[in-house]
PDB file of C-alpha atoms in Angstrom:
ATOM      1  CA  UNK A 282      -2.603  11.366  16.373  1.00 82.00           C
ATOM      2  CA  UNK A 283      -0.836  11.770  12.882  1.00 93.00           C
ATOM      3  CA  UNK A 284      -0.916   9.760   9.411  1.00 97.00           C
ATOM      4  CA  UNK A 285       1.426   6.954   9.053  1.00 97.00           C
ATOM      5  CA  UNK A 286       2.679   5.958   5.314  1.00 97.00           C
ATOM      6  CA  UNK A 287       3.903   2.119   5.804  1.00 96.00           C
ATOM      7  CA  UNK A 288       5.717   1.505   2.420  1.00 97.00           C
ATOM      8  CA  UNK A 289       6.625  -1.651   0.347  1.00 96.00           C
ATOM      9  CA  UNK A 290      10.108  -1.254  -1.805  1.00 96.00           C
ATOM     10  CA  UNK A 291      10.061  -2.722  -5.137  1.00 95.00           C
ATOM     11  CA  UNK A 292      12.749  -1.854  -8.016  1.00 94.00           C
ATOM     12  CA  UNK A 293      10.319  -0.616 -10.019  1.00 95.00           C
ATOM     13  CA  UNK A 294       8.135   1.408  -7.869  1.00 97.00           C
ATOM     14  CA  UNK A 295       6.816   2.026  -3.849  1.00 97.00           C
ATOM     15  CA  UNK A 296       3.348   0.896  -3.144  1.00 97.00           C
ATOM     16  CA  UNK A 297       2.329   1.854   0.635  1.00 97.00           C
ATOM     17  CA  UNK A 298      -0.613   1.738   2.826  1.00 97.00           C
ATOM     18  CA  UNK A 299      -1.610   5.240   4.671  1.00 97.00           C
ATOM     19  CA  UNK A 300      -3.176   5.080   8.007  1.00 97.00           C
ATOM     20  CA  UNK A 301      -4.424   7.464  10.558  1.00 96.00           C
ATOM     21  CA  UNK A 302      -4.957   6.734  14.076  1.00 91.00           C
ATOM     22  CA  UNK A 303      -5.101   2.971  13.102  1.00 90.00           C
ATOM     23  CA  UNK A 304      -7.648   3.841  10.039  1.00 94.00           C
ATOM     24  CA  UNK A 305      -6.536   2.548   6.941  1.00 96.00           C
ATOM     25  CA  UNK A 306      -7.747   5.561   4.420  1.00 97.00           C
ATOM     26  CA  UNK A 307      -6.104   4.169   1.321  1.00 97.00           C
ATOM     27  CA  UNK A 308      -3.031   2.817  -0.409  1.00 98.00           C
ATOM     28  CA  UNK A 309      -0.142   4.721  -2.212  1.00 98.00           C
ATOM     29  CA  UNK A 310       2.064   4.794  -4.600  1.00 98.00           C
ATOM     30  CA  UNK A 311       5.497   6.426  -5.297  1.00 98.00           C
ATOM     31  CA  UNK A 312       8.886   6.277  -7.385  1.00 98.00           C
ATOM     32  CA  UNK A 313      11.054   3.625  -6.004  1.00 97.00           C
ATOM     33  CA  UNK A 314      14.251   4.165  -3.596  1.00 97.00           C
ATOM     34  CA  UNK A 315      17.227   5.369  -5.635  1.00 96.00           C
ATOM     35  CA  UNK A 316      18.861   7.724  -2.996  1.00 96.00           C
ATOM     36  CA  UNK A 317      16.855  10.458  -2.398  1.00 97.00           C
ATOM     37  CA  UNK A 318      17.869  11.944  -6.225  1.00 96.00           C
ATOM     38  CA  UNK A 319      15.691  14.226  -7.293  1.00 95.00           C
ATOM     39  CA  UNK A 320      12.830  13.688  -9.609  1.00 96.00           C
ATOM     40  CA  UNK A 321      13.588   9.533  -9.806  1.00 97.00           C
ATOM     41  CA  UNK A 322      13.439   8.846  -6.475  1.00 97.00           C
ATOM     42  CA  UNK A 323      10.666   8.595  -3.321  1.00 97.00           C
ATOM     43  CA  UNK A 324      11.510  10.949  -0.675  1.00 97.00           C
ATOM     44  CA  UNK A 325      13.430   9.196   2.613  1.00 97.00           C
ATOM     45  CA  UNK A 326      11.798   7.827   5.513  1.00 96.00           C
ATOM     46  CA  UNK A 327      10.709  10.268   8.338  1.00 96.00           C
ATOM     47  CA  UNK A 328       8.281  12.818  10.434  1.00 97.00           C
ATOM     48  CA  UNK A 329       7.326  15.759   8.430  1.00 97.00           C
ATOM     49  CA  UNK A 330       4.854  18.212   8.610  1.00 97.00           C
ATOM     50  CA  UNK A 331       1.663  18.266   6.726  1.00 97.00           C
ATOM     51  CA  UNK A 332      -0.247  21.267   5.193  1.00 96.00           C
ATOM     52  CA  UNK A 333      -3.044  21.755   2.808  1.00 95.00           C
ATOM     53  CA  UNK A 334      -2.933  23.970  -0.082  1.00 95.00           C
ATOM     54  CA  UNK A 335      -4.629  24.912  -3.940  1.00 94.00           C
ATOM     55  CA  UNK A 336      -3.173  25.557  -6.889  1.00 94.00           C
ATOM     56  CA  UNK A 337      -4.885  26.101 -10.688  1.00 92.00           C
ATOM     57  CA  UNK A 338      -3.316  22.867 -12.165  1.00 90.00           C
ATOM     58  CA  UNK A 339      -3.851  20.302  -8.959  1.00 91.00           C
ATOM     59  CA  UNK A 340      -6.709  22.371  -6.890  1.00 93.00           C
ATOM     60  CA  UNK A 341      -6.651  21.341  -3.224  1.00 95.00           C
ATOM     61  CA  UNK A 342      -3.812  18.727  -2.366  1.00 97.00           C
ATOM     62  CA  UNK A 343      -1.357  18.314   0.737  1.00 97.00           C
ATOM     63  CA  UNK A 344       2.645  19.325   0.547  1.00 97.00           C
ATOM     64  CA  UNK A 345       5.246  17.959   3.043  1.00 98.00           C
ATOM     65  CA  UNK A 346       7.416  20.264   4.799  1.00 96.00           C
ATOM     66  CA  UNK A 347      11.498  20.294   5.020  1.00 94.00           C
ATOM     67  CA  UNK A 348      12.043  17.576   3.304  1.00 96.00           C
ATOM     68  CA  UNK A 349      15.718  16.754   3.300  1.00 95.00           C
ATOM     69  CA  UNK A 350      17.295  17.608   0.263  1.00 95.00           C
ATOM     70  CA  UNK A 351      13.966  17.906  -1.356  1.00 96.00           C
ATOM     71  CA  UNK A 352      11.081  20.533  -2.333  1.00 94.00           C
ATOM     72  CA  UNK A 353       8.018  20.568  -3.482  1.00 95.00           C
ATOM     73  CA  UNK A 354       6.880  17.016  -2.453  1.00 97.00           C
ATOM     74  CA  UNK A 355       3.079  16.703  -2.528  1.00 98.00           C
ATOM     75  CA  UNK A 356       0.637  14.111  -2.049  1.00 98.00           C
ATOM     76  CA  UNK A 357      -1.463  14.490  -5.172  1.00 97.00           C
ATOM     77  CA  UNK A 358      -4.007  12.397  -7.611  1.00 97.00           C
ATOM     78  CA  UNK A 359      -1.659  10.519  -9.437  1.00 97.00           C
ATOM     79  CA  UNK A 360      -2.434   6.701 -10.683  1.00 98.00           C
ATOM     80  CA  UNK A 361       1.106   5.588 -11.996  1.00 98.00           C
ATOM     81  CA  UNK A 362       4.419   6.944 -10.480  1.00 98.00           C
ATOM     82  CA  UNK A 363       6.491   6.723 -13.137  1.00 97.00           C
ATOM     83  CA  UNK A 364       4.780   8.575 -15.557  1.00 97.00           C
ATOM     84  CA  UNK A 365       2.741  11.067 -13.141  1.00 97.00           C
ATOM     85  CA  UNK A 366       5.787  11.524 -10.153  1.00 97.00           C
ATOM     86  CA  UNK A 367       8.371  13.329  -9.634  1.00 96.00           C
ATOM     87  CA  UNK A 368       9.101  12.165  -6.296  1.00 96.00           C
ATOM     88  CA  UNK A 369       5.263  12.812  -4.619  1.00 98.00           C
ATOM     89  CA  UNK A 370       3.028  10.226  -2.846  1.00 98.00           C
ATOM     90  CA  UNK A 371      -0.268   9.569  -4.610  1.00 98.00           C
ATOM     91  CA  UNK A 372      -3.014   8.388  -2.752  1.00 98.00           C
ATOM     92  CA  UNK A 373      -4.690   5.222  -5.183  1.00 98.00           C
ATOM     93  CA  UNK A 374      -8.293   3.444  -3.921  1.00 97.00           C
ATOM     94  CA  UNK A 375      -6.402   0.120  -5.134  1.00 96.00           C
ATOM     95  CA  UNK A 376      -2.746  -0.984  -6.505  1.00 97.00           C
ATOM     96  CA  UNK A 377      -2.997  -3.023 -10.128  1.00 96.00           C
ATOM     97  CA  UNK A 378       0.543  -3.148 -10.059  1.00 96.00           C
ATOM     98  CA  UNK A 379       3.883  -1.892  -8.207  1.00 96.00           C
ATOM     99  CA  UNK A 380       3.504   2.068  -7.903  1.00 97.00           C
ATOM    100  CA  UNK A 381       0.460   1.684 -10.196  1.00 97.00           C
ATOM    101  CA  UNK A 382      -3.229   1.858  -9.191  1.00 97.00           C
ATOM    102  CA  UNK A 383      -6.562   3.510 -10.035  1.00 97.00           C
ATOM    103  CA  UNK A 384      -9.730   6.191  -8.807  1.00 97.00           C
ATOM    104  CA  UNK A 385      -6.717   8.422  -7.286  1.00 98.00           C
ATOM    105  CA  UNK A 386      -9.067  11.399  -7.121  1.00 97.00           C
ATOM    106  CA  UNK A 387     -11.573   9.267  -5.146  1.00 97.00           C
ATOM    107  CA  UNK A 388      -8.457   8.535  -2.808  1.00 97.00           C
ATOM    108  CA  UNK A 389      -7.589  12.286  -2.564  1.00 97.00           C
ATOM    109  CA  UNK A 390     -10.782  13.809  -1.489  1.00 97.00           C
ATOM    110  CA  UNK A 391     -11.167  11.158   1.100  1.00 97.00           C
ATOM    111  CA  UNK A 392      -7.730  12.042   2.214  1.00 97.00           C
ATOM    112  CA  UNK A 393      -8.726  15.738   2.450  1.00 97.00           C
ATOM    113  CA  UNK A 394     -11.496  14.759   4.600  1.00 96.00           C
ATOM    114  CA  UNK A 395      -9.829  13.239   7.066  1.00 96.00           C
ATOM    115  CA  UNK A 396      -7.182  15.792   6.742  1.00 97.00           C
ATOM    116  CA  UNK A 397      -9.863  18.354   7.514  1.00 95.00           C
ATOM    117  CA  UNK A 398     -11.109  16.935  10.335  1.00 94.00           C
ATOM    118  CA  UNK A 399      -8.053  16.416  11.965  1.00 94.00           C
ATOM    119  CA  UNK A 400      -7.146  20.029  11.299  1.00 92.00           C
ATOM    120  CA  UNK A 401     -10.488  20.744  13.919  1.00 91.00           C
ATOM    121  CA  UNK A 402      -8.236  19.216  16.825  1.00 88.00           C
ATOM    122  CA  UNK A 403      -4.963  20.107  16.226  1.00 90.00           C
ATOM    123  CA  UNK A 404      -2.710  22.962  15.194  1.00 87.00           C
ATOM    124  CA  UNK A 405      -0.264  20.853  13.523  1.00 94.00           C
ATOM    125  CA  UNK A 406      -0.444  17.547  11.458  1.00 96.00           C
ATOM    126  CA  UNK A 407       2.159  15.209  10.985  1.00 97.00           C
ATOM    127  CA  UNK A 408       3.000  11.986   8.464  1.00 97.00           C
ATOM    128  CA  UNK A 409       5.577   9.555   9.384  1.00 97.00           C
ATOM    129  CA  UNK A 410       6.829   7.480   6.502  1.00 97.00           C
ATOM    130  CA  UNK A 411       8.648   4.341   7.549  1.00 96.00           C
ATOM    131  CA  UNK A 412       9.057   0.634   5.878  1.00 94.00           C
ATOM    132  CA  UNK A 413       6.259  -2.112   6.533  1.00 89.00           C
ATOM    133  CA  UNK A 414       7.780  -4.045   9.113  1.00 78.00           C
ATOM    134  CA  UNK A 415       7.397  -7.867   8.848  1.00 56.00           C
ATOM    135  CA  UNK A 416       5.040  -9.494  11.580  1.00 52.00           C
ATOM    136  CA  UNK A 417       5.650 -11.130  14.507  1.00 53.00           C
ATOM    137  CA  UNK A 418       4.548 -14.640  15.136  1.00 52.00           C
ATOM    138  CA  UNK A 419       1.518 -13.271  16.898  1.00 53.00           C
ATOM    139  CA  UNK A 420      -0.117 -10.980  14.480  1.00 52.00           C
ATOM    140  CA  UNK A 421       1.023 -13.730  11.341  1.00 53.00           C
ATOM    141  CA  UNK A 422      -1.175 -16.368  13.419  1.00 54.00           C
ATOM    142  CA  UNK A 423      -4.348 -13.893  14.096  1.00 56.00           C
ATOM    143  CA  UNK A 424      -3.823 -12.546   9.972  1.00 57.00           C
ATOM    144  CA  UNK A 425      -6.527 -14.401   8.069  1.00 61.00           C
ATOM    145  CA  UNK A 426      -5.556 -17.724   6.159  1.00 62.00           C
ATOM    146  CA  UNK A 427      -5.604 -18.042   2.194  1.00 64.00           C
ATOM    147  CA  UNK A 428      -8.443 -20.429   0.916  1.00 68.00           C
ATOM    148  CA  UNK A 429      -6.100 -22.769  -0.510  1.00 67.00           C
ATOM    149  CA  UNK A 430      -3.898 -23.275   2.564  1.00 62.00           C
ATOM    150  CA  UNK A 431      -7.315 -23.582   4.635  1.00 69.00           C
ATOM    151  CA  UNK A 432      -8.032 -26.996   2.821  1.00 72.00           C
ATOM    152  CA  UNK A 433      -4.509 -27.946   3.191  1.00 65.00           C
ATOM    153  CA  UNK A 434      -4.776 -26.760   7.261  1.00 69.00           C
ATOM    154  CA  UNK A 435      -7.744 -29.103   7.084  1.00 79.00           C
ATOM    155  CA  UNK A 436      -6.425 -32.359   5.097  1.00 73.00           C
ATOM    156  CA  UNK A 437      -3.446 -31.704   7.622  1.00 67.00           C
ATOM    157  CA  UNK A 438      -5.627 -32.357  10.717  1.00 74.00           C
ATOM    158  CA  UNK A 439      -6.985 -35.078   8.890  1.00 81.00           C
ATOM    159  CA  UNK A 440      -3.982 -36.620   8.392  1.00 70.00           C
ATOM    160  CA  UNK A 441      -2.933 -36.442  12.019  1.00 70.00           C
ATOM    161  CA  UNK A 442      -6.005 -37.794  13.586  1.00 76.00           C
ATOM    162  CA  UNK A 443      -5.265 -40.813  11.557  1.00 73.00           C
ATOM    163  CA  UNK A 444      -1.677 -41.234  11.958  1.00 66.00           C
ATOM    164  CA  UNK A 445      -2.538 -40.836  15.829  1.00 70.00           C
ATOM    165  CA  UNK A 446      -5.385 -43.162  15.451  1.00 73.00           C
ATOM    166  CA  UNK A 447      -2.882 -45.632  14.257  1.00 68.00           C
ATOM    167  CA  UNK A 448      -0.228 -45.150  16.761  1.00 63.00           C
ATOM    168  CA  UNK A 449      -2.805 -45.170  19.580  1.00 69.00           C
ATOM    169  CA  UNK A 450      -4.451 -48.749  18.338  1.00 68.00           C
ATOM    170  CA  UNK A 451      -4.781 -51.460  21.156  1.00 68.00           C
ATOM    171  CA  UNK A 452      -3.871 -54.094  18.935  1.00 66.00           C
ATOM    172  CA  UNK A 453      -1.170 -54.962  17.486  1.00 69.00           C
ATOM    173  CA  UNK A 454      -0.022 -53.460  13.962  1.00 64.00           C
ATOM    174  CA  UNK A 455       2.333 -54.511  12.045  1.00 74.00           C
ATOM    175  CA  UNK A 456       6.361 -52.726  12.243  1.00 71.00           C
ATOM    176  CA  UNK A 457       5.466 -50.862   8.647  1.00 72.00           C
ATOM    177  CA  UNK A 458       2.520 -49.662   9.480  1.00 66.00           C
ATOM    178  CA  UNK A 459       3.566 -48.028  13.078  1.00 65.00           C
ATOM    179  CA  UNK A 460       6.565 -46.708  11.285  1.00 78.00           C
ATOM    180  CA  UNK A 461       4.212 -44.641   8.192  1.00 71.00           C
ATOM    181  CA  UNK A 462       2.236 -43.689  11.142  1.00 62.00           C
ATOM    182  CA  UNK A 463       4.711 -41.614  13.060  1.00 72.00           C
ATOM    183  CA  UNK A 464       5.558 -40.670   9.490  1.00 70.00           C
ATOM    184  CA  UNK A 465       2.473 -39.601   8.776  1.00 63.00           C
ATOM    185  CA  UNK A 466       1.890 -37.724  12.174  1.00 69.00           C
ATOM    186  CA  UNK A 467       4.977 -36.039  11.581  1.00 72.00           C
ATOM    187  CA  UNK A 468       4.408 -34.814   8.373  1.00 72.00           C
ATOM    188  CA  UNK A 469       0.875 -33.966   9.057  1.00 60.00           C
ATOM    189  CA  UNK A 470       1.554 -31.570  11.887  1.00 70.00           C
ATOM    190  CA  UNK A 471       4.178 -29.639   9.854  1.00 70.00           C
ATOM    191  CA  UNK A 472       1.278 -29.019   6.983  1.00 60.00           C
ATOM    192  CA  UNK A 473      -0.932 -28.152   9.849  1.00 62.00           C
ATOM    193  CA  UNK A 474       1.724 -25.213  11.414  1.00 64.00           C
ATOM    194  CA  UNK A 475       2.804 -23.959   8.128  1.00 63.00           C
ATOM    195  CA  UNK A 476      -0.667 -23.712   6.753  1.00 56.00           C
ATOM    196  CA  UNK A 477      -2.165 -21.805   9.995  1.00 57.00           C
ATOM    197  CA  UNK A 478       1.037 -19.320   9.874  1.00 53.00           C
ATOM    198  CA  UNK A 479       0.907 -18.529   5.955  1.00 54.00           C
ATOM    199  CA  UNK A 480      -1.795 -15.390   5.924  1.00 49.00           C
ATOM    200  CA  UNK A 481      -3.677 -13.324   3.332  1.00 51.00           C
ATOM    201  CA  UNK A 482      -2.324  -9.633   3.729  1.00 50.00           C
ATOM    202  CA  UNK A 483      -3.797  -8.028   1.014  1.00 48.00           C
ATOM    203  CA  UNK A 484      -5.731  -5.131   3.003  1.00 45.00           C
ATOM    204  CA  UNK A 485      -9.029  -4.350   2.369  1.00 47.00           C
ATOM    205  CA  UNK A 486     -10.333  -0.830   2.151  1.00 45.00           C
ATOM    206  CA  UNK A 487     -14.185  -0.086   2.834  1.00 45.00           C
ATOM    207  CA  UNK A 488     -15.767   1.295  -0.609  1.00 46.00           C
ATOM    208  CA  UNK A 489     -15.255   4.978  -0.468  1.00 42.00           C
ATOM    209  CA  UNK A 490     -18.284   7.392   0.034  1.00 45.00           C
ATOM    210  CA  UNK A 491     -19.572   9.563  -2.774  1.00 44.00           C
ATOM    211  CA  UNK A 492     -18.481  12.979  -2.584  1.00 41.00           C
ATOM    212  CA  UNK A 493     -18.758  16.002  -4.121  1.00 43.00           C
ATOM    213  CA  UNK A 494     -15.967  17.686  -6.695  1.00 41.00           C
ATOM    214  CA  UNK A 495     -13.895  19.753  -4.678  1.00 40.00           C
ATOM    215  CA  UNK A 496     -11.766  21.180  -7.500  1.00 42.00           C
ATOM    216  CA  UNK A 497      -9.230  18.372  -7.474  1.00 42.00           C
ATOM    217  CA  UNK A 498      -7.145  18.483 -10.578  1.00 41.00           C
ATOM    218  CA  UNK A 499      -6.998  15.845 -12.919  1.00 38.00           C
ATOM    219  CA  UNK A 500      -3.579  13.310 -12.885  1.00 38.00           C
ATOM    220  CA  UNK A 501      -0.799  14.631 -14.574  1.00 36.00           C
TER     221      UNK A 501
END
């Protein structure tokens, strides 16, 4: 089992969501992609090593090992990246905006729990930071649908029960009215597919636990 940092690349700024073993613990935010250059850029996608540590100015906080063509890069309290980063990951309890967000402290000491209590089963913890990857037809169809495209799901199936209603008459109907039919049908089933496939994927995070100051230095 290890963390897992699925990011989002913006111009401005990297949001992510950090998971571990299939736990969402919170979302992220970084510096956006310009090359791995120091100090204006996030860090590139990979497997590195975490550890914990303390220091005076951040108290306890996590640092990523070898780090190609990097040092230094911690995951800290930080709640916007371009003011606060320098090319770290700061855990956020929710984005307001691309590598902005807020209670980053809160975010931290829940990391450091989990952190901790992976530390009593292992020897060695590991993050892997890769892209979000889109989603397969599968996982699109079982994400839940936005309100607005639920109503237009349902007007859709509506629609089609009455354009099939139409076509399936046993009487006669007039030419125009057969043809706005299979229209109708048509058109229906398309608002139908399109509405069941378009999905909410804003991720909800449980409201974090109240916990006790463990020294965790303020954002900076």
């Amino acid at each position: 089992m290890e963390f897992e940092l699925k990011r989002t690349y913006r111009s401005s700024g990297t949001n992510g969501a950090l998971w571990y073993d299939g736990t969402l613990i919170c979302h992220t935010i970084e510096l956006p992609w310009k090359d791995n250059e120091a100090n204006i850029s996030c860090i590139p996608e990979g497997r590195y090593l975490l550890e914990k540590r303390i220091t005076h100015e951040r108290g306890f906080h996590l640092i990523l090992k070898s780090v190609p063509g990097r040092s230094w890069i911690l995951i800290h309290a930080a709640n916007d990246a371009q003011t606060e980063l320098e090319g770290c990951i700061a855990p956020v309890s929710e984005l307001t905006g691309i590598g902005k967000g807020i209670r980053s402290s809160e975010a931290m000491d829940k990391l450091l729990e989990v952190f901790e209590e992976a530390q009593e089963n292992q020897n060695h913890i590991y993050i892997t930071i890769k892209e979000k990857s889109a989603m397969n037809i599968l996982e699109r169809v079982k994400k839940p649908t936005p309100k607005l495209f639920r109503k237009l799901r349902t007007v859709g199936l509506i629609l089609a029960a009455a354009g099939g209603a139409i076509l399936g008459a046993p009487i006669t109907l007039p030419a125009g009215l057969i043809t706005v039919a299979g229209y109708l049908t048509v058109g229906a089933s398309v608002l139908t597919a399109v509405s069941q496939v378009t999905v909410d994927d804003e991720v909800k995070i449980p409201p974090l636990p109240e916990v006790k100051n463990k020294g965790d230095a303020s954002p900076r």
